[in-house]
CSV table of C-alpha atoms and ligand atoms in Angstrom, one decimal:
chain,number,residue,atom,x,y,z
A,1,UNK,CA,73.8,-45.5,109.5
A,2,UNK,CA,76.1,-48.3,110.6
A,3,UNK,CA,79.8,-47.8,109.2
A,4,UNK,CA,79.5,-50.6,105.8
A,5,UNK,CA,81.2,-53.6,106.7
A,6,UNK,CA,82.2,-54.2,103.3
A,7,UNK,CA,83.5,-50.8,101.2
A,8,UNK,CA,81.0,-49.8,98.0
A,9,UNK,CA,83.0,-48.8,94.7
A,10,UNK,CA,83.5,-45.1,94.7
A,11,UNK,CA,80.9,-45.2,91.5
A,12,UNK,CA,78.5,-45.9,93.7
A,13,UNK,CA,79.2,-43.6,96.3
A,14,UNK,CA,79.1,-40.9,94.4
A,15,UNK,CA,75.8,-41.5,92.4
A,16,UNK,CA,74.8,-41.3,95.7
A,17,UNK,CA,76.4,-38.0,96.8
A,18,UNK,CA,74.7,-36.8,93.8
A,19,UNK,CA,71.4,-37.7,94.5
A,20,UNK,CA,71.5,-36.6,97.9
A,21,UNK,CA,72.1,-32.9,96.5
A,22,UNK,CA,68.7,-33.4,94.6
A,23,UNK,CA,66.5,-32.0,97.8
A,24,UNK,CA,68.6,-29.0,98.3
A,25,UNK,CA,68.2,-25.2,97.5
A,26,UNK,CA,68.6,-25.0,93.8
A,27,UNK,CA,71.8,-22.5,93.7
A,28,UNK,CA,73.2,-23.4,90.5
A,29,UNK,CA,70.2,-21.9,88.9
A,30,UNK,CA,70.5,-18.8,90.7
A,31,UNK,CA,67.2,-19.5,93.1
A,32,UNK,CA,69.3,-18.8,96.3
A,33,UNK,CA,70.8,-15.8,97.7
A,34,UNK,CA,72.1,-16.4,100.9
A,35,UNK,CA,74.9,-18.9,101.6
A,36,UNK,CA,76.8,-19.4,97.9
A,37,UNK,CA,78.4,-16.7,95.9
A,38,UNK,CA,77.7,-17.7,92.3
A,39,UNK,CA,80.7,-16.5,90.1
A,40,UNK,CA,79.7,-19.5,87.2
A,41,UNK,CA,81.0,-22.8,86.3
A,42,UNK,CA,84.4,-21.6,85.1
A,43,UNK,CA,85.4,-20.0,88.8
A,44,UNK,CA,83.8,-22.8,89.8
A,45,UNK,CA,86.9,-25.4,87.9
A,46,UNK,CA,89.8,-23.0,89.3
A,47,UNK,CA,88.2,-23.7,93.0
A,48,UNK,CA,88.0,-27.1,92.3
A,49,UNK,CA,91.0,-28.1,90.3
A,50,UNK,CA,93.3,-25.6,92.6
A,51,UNK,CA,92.0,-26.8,95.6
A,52,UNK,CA,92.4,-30.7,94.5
A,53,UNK,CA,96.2,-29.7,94.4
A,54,UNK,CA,96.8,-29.0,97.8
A,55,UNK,CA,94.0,-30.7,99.5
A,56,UNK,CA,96.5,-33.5,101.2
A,57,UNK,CA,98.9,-30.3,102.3
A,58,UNK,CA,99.1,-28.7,106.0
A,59,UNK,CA,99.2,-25.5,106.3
A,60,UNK,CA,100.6,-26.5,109.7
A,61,UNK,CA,103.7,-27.2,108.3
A,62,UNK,CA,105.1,-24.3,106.7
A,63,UNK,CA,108.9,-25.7,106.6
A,64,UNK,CA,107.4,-28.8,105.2
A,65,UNK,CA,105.1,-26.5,102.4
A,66,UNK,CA,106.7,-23.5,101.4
A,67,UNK,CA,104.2,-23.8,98.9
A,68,UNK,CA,101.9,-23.0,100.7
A,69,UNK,CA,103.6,-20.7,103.2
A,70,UNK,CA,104.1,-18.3,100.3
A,71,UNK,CA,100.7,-18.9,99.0
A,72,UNK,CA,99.3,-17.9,101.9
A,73,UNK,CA,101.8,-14.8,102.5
A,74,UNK,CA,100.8,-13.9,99.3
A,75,UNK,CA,97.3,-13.9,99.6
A,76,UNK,CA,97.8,-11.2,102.5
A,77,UNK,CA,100.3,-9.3,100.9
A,78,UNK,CA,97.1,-9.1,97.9
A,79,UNK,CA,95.0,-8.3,100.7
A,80,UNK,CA,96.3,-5.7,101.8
A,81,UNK,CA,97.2,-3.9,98.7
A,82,UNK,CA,93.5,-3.3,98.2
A,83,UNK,CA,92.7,-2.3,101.6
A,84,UNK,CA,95.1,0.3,102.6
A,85,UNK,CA,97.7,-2.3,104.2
A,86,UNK,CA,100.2,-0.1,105.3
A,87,UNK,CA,103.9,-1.0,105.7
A,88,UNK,CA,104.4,-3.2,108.1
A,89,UNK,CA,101.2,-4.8,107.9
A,90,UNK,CA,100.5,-8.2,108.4
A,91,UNK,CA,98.0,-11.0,108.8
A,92,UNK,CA,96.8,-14.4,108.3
A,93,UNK,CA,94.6,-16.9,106.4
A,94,UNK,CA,91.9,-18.6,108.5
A,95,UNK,CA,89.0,-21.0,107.9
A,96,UNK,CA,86.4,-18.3,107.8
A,97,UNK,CA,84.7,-15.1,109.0
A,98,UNK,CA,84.0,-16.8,112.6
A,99,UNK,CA,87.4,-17.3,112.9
A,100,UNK,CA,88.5,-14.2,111.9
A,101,UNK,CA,86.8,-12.5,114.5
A,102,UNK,CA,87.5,-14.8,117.2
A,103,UNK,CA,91.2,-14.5,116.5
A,104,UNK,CA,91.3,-10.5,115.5
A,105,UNK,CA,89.3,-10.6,119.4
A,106,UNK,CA,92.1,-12.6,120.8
A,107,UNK,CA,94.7,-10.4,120.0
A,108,UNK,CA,92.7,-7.7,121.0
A,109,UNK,CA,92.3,-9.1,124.8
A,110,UNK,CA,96.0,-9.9,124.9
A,111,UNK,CA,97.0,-6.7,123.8
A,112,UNK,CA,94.9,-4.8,126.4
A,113,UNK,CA,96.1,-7.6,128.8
A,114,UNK,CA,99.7,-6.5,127.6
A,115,UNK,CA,99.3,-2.6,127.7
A,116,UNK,CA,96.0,-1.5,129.7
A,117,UNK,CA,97.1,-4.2,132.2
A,118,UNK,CA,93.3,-5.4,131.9
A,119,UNK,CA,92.6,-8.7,133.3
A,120,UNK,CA,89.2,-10.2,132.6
A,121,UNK,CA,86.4,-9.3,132.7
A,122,UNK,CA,86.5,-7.3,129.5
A,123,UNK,CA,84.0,-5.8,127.6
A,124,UNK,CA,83.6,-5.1,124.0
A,125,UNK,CA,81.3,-2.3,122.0
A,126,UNK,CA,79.3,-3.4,119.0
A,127,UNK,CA,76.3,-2.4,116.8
A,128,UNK,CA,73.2,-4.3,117.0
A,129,UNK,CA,73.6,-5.0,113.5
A,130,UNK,CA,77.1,-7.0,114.1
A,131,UNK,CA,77.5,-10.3,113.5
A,132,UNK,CA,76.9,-13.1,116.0
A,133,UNK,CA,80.4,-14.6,115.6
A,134,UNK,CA,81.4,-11.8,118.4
A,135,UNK,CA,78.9,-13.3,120.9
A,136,UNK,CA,80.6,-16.7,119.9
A,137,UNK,CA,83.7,-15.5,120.3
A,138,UNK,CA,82.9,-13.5,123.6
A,139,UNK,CA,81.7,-16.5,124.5
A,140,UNK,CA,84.9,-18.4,124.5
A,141,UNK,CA,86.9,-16.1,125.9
A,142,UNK,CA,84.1,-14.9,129.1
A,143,UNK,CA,83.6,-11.2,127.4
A,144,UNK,CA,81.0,-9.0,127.6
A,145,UNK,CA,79.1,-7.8,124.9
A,146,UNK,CA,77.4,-4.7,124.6
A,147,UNK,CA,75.3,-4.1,121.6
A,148,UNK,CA,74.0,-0.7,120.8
A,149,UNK,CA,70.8,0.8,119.1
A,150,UNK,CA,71.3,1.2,115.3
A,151,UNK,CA,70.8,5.3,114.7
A,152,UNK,CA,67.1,5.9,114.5
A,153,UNK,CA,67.1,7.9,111.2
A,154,UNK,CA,66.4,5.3,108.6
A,155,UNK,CA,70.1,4.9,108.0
A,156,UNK,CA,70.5,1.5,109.8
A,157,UNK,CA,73.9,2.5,110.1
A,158,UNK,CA,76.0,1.8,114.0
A,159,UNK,CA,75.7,5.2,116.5
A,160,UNK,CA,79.0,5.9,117.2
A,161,UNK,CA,78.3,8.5,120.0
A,162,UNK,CA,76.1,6.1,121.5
A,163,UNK,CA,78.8,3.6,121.5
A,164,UNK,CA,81.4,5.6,122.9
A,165,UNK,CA,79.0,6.3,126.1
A,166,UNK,CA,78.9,2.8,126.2
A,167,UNK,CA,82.5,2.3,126.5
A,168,UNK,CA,84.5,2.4,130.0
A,169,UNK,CA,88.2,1.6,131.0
A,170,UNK,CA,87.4,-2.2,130.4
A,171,UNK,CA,86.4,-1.9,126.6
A,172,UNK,CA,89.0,-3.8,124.7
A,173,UNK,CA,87.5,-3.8,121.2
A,174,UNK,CA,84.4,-1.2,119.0
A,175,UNK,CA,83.6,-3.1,116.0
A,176,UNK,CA,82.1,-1.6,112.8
A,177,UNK,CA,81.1,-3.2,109.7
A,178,UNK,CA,81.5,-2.6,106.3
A,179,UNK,CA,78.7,-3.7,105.5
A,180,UNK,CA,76.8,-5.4,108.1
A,181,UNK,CA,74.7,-8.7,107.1
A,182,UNK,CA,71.2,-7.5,108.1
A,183,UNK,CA,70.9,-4.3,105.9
A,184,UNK,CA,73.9,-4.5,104.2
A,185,UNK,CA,75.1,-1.0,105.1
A,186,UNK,CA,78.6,-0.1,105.5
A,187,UNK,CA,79.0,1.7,109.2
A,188,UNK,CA,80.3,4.9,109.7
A,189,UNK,CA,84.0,3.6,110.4
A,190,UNK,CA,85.6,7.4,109.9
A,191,UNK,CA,83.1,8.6,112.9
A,192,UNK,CA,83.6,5.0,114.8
A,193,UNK,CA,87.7,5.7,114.4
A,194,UNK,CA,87.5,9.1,116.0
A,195,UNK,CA,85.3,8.2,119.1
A,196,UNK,CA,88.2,4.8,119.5
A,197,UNK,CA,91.1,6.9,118.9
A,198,UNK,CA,89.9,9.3,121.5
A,199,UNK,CA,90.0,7.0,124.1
A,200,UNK,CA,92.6,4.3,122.9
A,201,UNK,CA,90.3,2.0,122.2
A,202,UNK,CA,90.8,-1.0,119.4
A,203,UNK,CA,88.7,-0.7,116.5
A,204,UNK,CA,87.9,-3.7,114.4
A,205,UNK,CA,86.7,-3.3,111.0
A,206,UNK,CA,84.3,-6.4,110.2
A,207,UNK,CA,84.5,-6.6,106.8
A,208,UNK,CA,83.6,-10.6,106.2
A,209,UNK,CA,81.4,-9.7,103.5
A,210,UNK,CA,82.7,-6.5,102.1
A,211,UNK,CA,86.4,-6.8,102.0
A,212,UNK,CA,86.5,-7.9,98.5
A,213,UNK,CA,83.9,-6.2,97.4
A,214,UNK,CA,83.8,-2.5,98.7
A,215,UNK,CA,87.6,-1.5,97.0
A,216,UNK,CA,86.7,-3.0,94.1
A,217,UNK,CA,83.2,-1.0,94.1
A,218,UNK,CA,84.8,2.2,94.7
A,219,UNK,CA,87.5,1.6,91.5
A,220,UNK,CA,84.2,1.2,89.6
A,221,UNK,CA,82.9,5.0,91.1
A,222,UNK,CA,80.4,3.6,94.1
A,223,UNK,CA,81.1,6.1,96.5
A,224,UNK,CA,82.5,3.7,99.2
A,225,UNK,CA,83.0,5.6,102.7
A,226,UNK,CA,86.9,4.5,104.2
A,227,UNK,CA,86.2,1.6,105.9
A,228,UNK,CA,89.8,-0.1,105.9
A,229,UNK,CA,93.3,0.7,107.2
A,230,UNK,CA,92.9,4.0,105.7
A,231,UNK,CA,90.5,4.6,108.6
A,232,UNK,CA,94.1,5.5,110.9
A,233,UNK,CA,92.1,3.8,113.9
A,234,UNK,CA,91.5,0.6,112.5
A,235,UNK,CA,93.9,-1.8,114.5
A,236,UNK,CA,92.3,-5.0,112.4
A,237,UNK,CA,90.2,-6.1,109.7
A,238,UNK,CA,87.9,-9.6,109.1
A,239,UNK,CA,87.9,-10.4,105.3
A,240,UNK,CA,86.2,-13.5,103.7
A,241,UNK,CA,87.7,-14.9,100.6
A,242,UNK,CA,85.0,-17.7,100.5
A,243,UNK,CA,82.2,-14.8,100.3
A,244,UNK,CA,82.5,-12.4,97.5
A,245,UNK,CA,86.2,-13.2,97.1
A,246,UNK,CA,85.0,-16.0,95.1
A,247,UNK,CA,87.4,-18.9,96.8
A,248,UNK,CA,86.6,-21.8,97.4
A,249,UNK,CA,85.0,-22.2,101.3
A,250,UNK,CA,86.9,-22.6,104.8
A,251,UNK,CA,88.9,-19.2,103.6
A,252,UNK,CA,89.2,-15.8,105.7
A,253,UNK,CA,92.0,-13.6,106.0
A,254,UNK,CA,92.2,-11.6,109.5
A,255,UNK,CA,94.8,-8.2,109.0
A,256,UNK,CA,96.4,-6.1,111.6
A,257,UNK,CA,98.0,-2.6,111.0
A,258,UNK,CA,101.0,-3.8,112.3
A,259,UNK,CA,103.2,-7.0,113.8
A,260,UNK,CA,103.1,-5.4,117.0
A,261,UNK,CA,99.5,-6.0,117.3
A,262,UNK,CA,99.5,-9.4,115.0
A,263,UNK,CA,102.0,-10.6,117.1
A,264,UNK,CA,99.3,-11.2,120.2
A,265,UNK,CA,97.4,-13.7,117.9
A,266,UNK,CA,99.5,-16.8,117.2
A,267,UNK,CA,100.0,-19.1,120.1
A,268,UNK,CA,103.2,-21.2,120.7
A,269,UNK,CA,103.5,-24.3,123.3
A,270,UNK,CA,106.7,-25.8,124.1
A,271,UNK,CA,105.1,-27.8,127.7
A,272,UNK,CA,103.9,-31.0,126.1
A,273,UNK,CA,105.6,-34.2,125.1
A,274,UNK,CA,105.6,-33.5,121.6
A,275,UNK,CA,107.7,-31.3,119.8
A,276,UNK,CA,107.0,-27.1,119.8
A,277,UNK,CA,104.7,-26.1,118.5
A,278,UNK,CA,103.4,-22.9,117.0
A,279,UNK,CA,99.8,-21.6,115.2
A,280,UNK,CA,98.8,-18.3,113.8
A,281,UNK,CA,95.2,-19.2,114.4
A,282,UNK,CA,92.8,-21.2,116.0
A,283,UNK,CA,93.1,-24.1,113.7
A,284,UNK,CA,96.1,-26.6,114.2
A,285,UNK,CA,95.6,-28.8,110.7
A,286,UNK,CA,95.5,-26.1,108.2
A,287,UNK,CA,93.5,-27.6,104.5
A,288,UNK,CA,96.3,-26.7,101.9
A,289,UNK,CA,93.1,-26.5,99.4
A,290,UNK,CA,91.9,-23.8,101.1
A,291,UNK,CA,95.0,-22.1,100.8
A,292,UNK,CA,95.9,-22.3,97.1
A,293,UNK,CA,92.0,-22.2,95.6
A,294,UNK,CA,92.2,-18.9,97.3
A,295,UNK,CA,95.3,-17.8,96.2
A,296,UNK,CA,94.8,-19.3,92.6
A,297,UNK,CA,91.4,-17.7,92.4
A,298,UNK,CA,93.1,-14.3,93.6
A,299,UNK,CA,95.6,-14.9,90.5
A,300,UNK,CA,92.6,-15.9,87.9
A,301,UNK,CA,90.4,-13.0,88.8
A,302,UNK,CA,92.9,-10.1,89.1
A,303,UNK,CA,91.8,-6.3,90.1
A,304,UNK,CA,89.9,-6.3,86.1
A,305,UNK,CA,88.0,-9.7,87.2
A,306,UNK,CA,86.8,-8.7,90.7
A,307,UNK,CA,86.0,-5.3,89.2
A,308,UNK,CA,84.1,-6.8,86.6
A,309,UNK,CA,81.8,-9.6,88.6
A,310,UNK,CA,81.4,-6.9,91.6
A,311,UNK,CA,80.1,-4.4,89.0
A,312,UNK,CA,77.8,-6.8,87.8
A,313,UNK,CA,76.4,-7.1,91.5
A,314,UNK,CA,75.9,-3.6,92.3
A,315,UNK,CA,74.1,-3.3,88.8
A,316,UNK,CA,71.9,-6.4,89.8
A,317,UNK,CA,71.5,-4.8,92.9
A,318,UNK,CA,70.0,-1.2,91.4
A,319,UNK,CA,67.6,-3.6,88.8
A,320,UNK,CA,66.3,-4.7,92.2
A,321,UNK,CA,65.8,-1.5,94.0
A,322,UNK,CA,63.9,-0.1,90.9
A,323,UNK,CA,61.8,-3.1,90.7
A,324,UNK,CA,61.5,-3.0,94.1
A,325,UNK,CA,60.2,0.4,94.6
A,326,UNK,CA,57.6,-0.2,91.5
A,327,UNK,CA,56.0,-3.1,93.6
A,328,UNK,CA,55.7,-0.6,96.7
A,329,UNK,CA,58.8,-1.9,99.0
A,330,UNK,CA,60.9,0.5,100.8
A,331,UNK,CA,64.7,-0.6,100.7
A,332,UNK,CA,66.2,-0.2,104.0
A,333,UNK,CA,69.0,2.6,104.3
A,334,UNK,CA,71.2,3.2,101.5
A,335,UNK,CA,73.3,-0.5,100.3
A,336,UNK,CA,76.3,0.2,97.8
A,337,UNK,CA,77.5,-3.3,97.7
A,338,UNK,CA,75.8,-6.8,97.0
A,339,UNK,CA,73.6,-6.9,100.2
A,340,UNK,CA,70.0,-5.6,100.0
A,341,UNK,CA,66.9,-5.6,102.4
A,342,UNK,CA,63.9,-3.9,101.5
A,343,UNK,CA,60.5,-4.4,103.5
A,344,UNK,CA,56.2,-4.4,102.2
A,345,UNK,CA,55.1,-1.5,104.4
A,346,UNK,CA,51.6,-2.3,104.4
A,347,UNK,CA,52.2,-6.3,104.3
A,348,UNK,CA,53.4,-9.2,106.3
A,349,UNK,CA,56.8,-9.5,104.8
A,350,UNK,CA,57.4,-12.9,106.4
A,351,UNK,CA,54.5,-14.2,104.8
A,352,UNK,CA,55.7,-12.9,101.2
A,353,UNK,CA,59.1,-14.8,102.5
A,354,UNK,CA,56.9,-17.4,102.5
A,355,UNK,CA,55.3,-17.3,99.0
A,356,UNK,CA,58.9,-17.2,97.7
A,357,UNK,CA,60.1,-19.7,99.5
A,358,UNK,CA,57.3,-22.0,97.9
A,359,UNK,CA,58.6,-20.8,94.8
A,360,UNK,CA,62.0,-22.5,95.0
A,361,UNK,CA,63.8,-19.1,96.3
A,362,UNK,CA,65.8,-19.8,99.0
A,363,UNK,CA,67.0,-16.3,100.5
A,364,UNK,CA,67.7,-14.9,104.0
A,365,UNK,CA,65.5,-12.1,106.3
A,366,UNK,CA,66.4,-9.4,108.7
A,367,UNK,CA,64.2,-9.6,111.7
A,368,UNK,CA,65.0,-5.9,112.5
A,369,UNK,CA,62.4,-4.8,110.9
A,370,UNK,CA,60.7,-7.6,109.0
A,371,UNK,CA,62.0,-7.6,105.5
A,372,UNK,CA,63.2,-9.7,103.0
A,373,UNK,CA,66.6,-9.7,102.1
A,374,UNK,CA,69.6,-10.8,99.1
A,375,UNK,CA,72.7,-11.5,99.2
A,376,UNK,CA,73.4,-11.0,95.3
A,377,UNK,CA,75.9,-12.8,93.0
A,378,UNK,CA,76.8,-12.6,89.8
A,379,UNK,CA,74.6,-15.5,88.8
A,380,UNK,CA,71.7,-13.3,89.9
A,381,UNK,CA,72.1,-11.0,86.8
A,382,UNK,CA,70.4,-14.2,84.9
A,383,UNK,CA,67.3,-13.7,87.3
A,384,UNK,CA,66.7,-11.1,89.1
A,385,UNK,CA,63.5,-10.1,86.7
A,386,UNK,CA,62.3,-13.6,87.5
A,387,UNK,CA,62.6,-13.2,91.0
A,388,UNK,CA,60.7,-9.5,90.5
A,389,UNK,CA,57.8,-11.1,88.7
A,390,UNK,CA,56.8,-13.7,91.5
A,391,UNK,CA,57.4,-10.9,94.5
A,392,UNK,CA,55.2,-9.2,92.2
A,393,UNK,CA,52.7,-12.5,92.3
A,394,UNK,CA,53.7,-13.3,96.0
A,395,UNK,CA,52.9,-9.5,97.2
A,396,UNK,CA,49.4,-9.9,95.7
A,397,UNK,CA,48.9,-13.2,97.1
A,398,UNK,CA,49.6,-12.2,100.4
A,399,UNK,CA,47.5,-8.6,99.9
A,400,UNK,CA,44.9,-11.0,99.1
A,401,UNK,CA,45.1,-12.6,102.0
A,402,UNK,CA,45.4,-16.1,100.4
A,403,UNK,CA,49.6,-17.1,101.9
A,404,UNK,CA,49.6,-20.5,102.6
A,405,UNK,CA,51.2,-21.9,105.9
A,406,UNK,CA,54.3,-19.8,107.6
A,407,UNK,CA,57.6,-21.1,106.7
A,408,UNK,CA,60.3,-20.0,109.5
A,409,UNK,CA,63.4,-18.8,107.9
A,410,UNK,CA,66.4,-19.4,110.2
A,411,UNK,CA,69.6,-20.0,109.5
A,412,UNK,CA,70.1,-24.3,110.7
B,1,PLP,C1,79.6,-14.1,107.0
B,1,PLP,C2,79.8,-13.0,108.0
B,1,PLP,C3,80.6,-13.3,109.1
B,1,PLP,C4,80.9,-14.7,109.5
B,1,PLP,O1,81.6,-15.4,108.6
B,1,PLP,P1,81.6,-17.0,108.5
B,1,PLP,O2,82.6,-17.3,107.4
B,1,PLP,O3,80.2,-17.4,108.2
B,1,PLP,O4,82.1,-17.6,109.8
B,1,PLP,C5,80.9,-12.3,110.0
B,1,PLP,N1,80.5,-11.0,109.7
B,1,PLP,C6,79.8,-10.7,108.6
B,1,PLP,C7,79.4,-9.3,108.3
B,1,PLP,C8,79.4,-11.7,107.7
B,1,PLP,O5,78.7,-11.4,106.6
């Protein structure tokens, strides 16, 4: 498409963003599960209308926007209060999980820089079940990565004696996750946290998914292992707000126990011709919308309302284990939260990925094993029998041999 010489009217423009939405996964309705946290239409207005407020604003420019300097303050200080923040803690918004990661990583390097003396190259420890974003982020920064074996008893939870053999004097950061993506099962941060403490070692909590779901779980009597700051070894956690904190997206928080070690994250340059400039993370222009849909969301939702929509997950979530099991699946390890991935032990589970697929569900898979896999939102309450009754029809297409061509499920 050639830029329009002549402008349309924003009429119709927009009857064309609209129609261009017509061909994608059907989410409103509740047909996807992977991707969108569905809270409803009136969550939906507070994102919108709260974000439309601040979406000219820069978080950039907190002397220009106290707004949303304190906005964002905020938001961590309410971050931390639900996961074991203690005094002195501190942190900062960022534009998502990825981010998070990257930047909880960079402080991590420049604190081993600062106090092990370690130059590159460093290494970091992580569970095969981790997250890519700390490839990405190793990546950038020339790390190494060593991932390590799940345990092999059905738990699909991270080894932390295995990763502690994997750790030498050039390990800079273990990571656990609470819970990871694939299985949706919160790591053993407690066991993780002893093997780090033991030899100095940073431990990152990855909690992208979970963070504002897990303390809100355990208020409602899920039996949530520690997985936060009340883990004494935890030096940071990752924390998205636009996943089951319900904000609007392009907002992560990234917490530190302390200032000491949040103090290795922002970046400040005086040696350019402009004038000096300092970022807490990776992003210069900060979207003010971000900032306050999160915040205002935060305020809307209160401890009742997060306790409320992330009870109705975890109750989704049982209504699909017990379905599950009726149709013959085997869920994989033991998920407390919204994440679930079960797999067809006599089946090929891709091809009944397939089957739904055709029938307008647009949901992820875990390749370790083969299985099918939900991320669950509140929406999903409305459906989850529908979604039972064609796995039920998919299964025994695909037991009957009669799956129609493979659909690959990948992320882009
Ligand atoms: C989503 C997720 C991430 C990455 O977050 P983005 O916001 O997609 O960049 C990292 N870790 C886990 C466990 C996640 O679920």
């Amino acid at each position: 498409m050639d830029l329009p010489k002549a402008g349309k009217t924003w009429d119709e423009v927009r009857d064309t963003l609209i129609a261009r939405g017509e061909g994608d996964a059907k989410w409103r309705d509740g047909k996807t599960a992977v991707y969108i946290f569905n809270a409803g239409p009136e969550l939906a207005e507070v994102q919108r209308d709260a974000y439309a407020l601040y979406m000219s604003e820069n978080g950039l420019g907190p002397l220009a926007f106290p707004s949303l300097a304190q906005m964002e303050q905020e938001v961590i200080q309410m971050a931390l209060s639900i996961l074991h923040g203690p005094a002195g803690a501190a942190g900062a918004m960022t534009s998502g999980g990825t981010d998070s990661i990257t930047m909880a990583m960079k402080a991590a390097r420049d604190f081993a820089r600062a106090g092990k003396g370690l130059s590159a190259p460093a290494n970091i420890v992580i569970p095969q079940s981790a997250h890519p974003a700390f490839d990405k982020a190793a990546h950038l920064m020339d790390i190494e990565v060593r991932r390590i074996p799940l345990r092999r008893d059905g738990s699909y939870e991270a080894d932390p004696a295995a990763m502690g053999d994997a750790c030498d004097a050039r390990t800079m950061m273990m990571v656990g996750s609470a819970p990871n993506f694939p299985h949706g099962i919160i790591d053993p941060i407690e066991a993780l946290g002893e093997v780090a403490a033991s030899r100095d070692i940073w431990l990152h909590t990855d909690a992208c998914v979970g963070g504002y779901f897990a303390p809100f779980a355990r208020m409602n009597g899920v039996p949530v292992p520690p997985f936060d700051f009340e883990v004494p070894a935890v030096r940071s956690i990752s924390a998205d707000l636009h996943k089951y904190g319900y904000a609007a997206k392009g907002a992560s928080t990234v917490l530190f126990r302390s200032k000491e070690l949040y103090q290795h994250m922002p970046f400040a340059n005086r040696e350019w011709s402009g004038a000096p400039m300092s970022t807490p993370t990776l992003a210069g222009t900060r979207p003010g919308g971000a900032i306050s849909a999160a915040w205002a969301v935060m305020q809307v939702l209160g401890v009742d309302g997060y306790r409320e929509k992330q009870d109705l997950v975890c109750e989704t979530r049982e209504r699909a284990e017990v379905g599950l099991r009726k149709l013959g699946y085997e869920v994989l390890g033991n998920p407390l939260l919204g994440l679930i991935a079960f797999r067809h032990p006599q089946h090929d589970n891709f091809a009944i990925y397939g089957e739904m697929f055709r029938k307008g569900w647009f949901t992820s898979i875990t390749t370790e094993p083969p299985s099918l896999h939900l991320m669950l939102s509140p929406k999903h309450a409305e459906v989850i029998d529908d979604y039972l009754e064609d796995l039920r029809c998919s299964t025994d297409t695909v037991a009957a041999g009669q799956q129609g061509a493979k659909v690959e499920a990948r992320y882009n």
